[in-house]
Short mmCIF file of C-alpha atoms in Angstrom, two decimals:
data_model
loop_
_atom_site.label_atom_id
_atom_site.label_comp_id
_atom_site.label_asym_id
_atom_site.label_seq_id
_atom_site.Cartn_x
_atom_site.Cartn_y
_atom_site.Cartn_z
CA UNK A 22 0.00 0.00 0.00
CA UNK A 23 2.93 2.28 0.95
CA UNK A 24 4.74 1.49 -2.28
CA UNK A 25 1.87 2.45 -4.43
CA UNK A 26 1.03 5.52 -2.72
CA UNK A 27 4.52 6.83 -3.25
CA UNK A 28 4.20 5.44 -6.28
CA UNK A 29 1.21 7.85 -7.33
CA UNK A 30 3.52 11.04 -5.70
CA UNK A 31 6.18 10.32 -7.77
CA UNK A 32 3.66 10.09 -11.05
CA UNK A 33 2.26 13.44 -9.88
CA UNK A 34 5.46 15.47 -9.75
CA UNK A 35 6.73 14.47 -12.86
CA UNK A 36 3.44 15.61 -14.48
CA UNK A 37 4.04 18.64 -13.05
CA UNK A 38 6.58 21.46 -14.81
CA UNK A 39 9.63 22.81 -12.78
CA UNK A 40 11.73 21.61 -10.51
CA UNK A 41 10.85 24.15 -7.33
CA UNK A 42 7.41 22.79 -7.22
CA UNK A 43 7.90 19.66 -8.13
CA UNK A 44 10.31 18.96 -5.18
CA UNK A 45 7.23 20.64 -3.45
CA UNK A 46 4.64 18.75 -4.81
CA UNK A 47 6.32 16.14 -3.67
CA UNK A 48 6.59 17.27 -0.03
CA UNK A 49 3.28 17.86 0.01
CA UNK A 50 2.16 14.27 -1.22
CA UNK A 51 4.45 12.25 0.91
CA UNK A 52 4.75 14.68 4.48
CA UNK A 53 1.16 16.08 4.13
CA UNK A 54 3.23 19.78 4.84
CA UNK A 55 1.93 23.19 3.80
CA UNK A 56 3.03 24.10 0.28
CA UNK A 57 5.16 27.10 -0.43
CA UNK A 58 5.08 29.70 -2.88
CA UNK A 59 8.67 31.38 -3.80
CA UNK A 60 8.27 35.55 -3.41
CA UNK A 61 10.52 38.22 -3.86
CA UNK A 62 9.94 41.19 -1.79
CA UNK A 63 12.08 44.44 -0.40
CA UNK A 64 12.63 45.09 2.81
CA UNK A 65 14.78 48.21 4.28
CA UNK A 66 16.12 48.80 0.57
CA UNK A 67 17.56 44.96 0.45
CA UNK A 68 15.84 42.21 -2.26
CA UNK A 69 14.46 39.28 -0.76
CA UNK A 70 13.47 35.64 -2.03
CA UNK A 71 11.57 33.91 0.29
CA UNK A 72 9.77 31.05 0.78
CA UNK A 73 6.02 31.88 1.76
CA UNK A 74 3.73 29.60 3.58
CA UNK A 75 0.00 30.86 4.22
CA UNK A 76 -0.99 29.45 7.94
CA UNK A 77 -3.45 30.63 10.35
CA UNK A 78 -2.22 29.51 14.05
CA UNK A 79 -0.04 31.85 16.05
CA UNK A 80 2.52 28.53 16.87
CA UNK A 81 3.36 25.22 14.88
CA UNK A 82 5.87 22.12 15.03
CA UNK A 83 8.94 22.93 12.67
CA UNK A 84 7.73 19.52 11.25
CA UNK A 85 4.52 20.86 10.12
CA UNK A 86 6.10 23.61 7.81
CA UNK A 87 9.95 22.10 7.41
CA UNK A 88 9.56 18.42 7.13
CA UNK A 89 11.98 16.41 9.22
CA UNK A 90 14.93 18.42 9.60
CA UNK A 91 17.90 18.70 11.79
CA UNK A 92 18.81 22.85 10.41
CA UNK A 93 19.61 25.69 12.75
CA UNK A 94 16.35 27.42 12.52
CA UNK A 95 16.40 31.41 13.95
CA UNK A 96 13.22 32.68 14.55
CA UNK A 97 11.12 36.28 14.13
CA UNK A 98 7.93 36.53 16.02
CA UNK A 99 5.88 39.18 14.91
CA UNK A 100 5.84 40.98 18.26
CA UNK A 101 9.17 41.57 18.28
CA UNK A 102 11.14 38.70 19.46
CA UNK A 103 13.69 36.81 18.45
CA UNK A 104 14.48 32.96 19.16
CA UNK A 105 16.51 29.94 18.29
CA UNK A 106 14.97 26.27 17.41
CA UNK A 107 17.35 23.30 17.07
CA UNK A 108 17.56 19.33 17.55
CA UNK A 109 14.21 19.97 19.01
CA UNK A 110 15.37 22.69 21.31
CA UNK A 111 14.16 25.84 21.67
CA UNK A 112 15.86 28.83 23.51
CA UNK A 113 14.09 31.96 24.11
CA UNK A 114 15.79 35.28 25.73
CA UNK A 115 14.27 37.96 26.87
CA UNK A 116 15.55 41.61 28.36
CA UNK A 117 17.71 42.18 31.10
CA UNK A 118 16.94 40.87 34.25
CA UNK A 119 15.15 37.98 32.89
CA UNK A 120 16.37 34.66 32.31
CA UNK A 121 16.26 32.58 29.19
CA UNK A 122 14.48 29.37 28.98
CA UNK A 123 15.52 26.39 27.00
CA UNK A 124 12.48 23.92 26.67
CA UNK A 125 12.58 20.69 24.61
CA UNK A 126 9.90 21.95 21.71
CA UNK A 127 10.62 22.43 18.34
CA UNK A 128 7.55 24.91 18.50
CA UNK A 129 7.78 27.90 16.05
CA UNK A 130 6.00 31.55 16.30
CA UNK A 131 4.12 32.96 13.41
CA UNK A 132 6.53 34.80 11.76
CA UNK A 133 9.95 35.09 9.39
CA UNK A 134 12.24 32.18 10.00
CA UNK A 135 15.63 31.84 9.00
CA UNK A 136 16.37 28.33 7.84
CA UNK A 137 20.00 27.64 8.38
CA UNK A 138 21.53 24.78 6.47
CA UNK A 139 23.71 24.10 8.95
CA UNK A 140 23.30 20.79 11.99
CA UNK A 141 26.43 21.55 14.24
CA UNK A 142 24.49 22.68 17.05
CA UNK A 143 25.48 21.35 20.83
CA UNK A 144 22.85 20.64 22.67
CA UNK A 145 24.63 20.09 25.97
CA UNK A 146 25.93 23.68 25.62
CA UNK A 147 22.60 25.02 24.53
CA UNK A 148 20.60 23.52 27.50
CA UNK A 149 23.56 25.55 29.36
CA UNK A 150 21.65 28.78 28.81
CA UNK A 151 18.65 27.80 30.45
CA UNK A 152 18.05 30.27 33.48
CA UNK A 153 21.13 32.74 32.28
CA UNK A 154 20.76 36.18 32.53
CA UNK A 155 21.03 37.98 29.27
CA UNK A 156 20.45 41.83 27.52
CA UNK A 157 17.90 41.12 24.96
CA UNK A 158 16.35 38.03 23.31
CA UNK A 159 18.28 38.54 19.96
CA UNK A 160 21.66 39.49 21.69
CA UNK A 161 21.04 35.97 23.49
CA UNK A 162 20.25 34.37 20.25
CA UNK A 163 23.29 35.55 18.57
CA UNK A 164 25.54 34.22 21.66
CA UNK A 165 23.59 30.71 21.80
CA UNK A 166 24.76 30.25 17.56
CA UNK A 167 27.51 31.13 18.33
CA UNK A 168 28.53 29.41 21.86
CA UNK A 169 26.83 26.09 20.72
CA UNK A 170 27.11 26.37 16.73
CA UNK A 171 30.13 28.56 15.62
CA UNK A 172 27.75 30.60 13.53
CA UNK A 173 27.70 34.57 13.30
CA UNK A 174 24.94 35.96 12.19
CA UNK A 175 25.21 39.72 10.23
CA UNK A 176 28.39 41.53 9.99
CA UNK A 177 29.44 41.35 14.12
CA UNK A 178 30.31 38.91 16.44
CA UNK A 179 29.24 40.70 19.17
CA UNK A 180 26.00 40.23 17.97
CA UNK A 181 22.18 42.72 18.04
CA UNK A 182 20.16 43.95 20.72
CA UNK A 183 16.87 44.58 18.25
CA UNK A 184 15.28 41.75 16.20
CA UNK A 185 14.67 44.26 13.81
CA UNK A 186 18.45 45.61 13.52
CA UNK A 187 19.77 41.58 13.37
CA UNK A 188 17.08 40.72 10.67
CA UNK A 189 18.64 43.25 8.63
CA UNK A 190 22.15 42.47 8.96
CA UNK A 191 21.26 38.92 8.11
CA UNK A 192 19.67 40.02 5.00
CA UNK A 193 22.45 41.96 4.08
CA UNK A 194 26.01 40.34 5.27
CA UNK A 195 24.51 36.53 5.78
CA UNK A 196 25.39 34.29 8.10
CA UNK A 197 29.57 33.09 8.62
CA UNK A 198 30.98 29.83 10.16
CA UNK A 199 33.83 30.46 12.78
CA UNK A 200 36.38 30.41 9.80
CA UNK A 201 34.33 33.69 7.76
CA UNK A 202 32.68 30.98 5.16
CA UNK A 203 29.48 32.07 4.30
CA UNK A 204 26.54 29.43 5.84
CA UNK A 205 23.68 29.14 3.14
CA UNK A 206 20.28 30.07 4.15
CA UNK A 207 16.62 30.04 3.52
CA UNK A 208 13.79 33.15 4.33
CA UNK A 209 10.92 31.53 5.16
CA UNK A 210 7.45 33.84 6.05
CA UNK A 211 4.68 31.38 7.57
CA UNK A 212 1.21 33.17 8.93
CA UNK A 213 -1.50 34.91 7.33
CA UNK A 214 0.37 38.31 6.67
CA UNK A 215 2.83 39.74 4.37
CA UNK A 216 6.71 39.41 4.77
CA UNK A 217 6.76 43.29 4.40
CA UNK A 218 4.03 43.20 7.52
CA UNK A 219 5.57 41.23 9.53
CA UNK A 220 9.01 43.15 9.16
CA UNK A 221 7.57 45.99 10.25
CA UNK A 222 6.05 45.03 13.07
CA UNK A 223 9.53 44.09 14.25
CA UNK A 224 10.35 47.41 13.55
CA UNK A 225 7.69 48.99 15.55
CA UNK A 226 9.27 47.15 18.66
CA UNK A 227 12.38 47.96 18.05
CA UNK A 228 12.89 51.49 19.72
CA UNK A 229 10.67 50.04 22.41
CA UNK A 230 13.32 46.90 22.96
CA UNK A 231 16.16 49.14 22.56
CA UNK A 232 15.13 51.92 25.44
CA UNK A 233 13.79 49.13 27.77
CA UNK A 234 17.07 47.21 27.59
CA UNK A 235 18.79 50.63 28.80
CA UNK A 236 16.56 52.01 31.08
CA UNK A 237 16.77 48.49 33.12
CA UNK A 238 20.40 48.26 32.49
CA UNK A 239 20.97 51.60 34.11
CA UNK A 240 18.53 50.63 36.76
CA UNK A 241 20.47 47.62 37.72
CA UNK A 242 23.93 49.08 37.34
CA UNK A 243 23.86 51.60 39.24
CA UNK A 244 20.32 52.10 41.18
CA UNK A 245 19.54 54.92 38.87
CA UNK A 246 17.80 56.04 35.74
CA UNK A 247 20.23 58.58 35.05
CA UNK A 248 22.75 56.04 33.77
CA UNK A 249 20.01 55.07 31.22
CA UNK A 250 20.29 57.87 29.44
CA UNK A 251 24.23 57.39 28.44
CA UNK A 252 23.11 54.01 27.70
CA UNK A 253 20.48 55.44 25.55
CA UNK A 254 23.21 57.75 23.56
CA UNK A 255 25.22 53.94 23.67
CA UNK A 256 22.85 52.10 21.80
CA UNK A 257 22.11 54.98 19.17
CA UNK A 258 18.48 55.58 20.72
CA UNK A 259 18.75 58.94 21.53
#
């Protein structure tokens, strides 16, 4: 029964022109996945190809949209936060003074993701940051690829304090191995907006991210606001 079944997907995809959606045709048939359609958009002056996947639910199993795969996948939620799923891990940040969590989920949020065709993640190191103290859920990201991964996303190793500003730098400088070899990557949209929506929706949180990382950062340093506002000038807020 099995054989004939993938018998019949393999008869449908060769009746059907071009090799993109034929290899998603064939996804389709045999995973029962969403299909994809391949867009281009422009976002903050940069052109983007992306994979777009219409889907109503705020979260979904990687599985549902990817398949069965074993990529780095760096997420974009559309309220502004930014996350890392791998090996059916997922590690969330969040501003300073809270700690990350690392839950076994390969849950994703509604949202851009960045599919990153790389496996060499460490879990043991990962599950590390669980309950770690970091600045912002992106600049937590960026340390967890590179800590458990040796990846670098953008043009710094340091890494982003905004979604917004590390989506960007993604888009433009891609993503680098420890050595400075580019790591190829997919732009995947899945939810029932726009890519162009849901990028600026990240934007819209971004000034509020930036400010409340350094307005608690001067709080905790020193017991004051006043400190925030050098921080402010710091982070190119103000």
């Amino acid at each position: 029964m099995q054989k004939a079944f993938v018998l019949i997907a393999i008869f449908i995809v060769m009746l059907t022109p071009g090799p993109v959606r034929a290899v998603n045709l064939c996804q389709d048939v045999l995973f029962d996945i969403p299909g994809f359609q391949i867009k281009e958009a422009v976002l903050n002056n940069l052109p983007v190809s992306f994979r777009a996947v219409p889907y109503n639910s705020r979260m979904y199993k990687a599985e549902q949209i990817l398949g069965n795969t074993q990529d780095v996948l760096l997420g974009f939620s559309e309220y502004g936060h930014a996350y890392v799923v791998a090996n059916k891990l997922r590690l969330d940040g969040d501003i300073i003074g809270r700690q990350t969590q690392v839950r076994a989920t390969d849950l994703l949020d509604a949202g851009i993701i960045i599919r990153i065709h790389s496996t060499a993640i460490d879990r043991v190191k990962l599950k590390a940051f669980n309950d770690k103290n970091g600045l912002s859920c992106s600049k937590t990201a960026c340390k967890a690829l590179a800590k458990t991964a040796g990846l670098y996303v953008g043009g710094s190793r340091t890494g982003y304090f905004s979604p917004y500003k590390m989506l960007n730098s993604i888009l433009k400088n891609g993503i680098k191995d420890e050595d400075g070899n580019k790591v190829p990557f997919d732009v995947y949209y899945v939810g029932n907006k726009s890519l162009n929506e849901s990028a600026a929706l990240l934007e819209k949180s971004d000034a509020r991210i930036t400010k409340e990382i350094a307005v608690k950062g001067g709080v905790i340093l020193t017991g004051t606001s006043v400190t925030a506002v050098t921080l402010l000038y710091a982070l190119g807020v103000l």
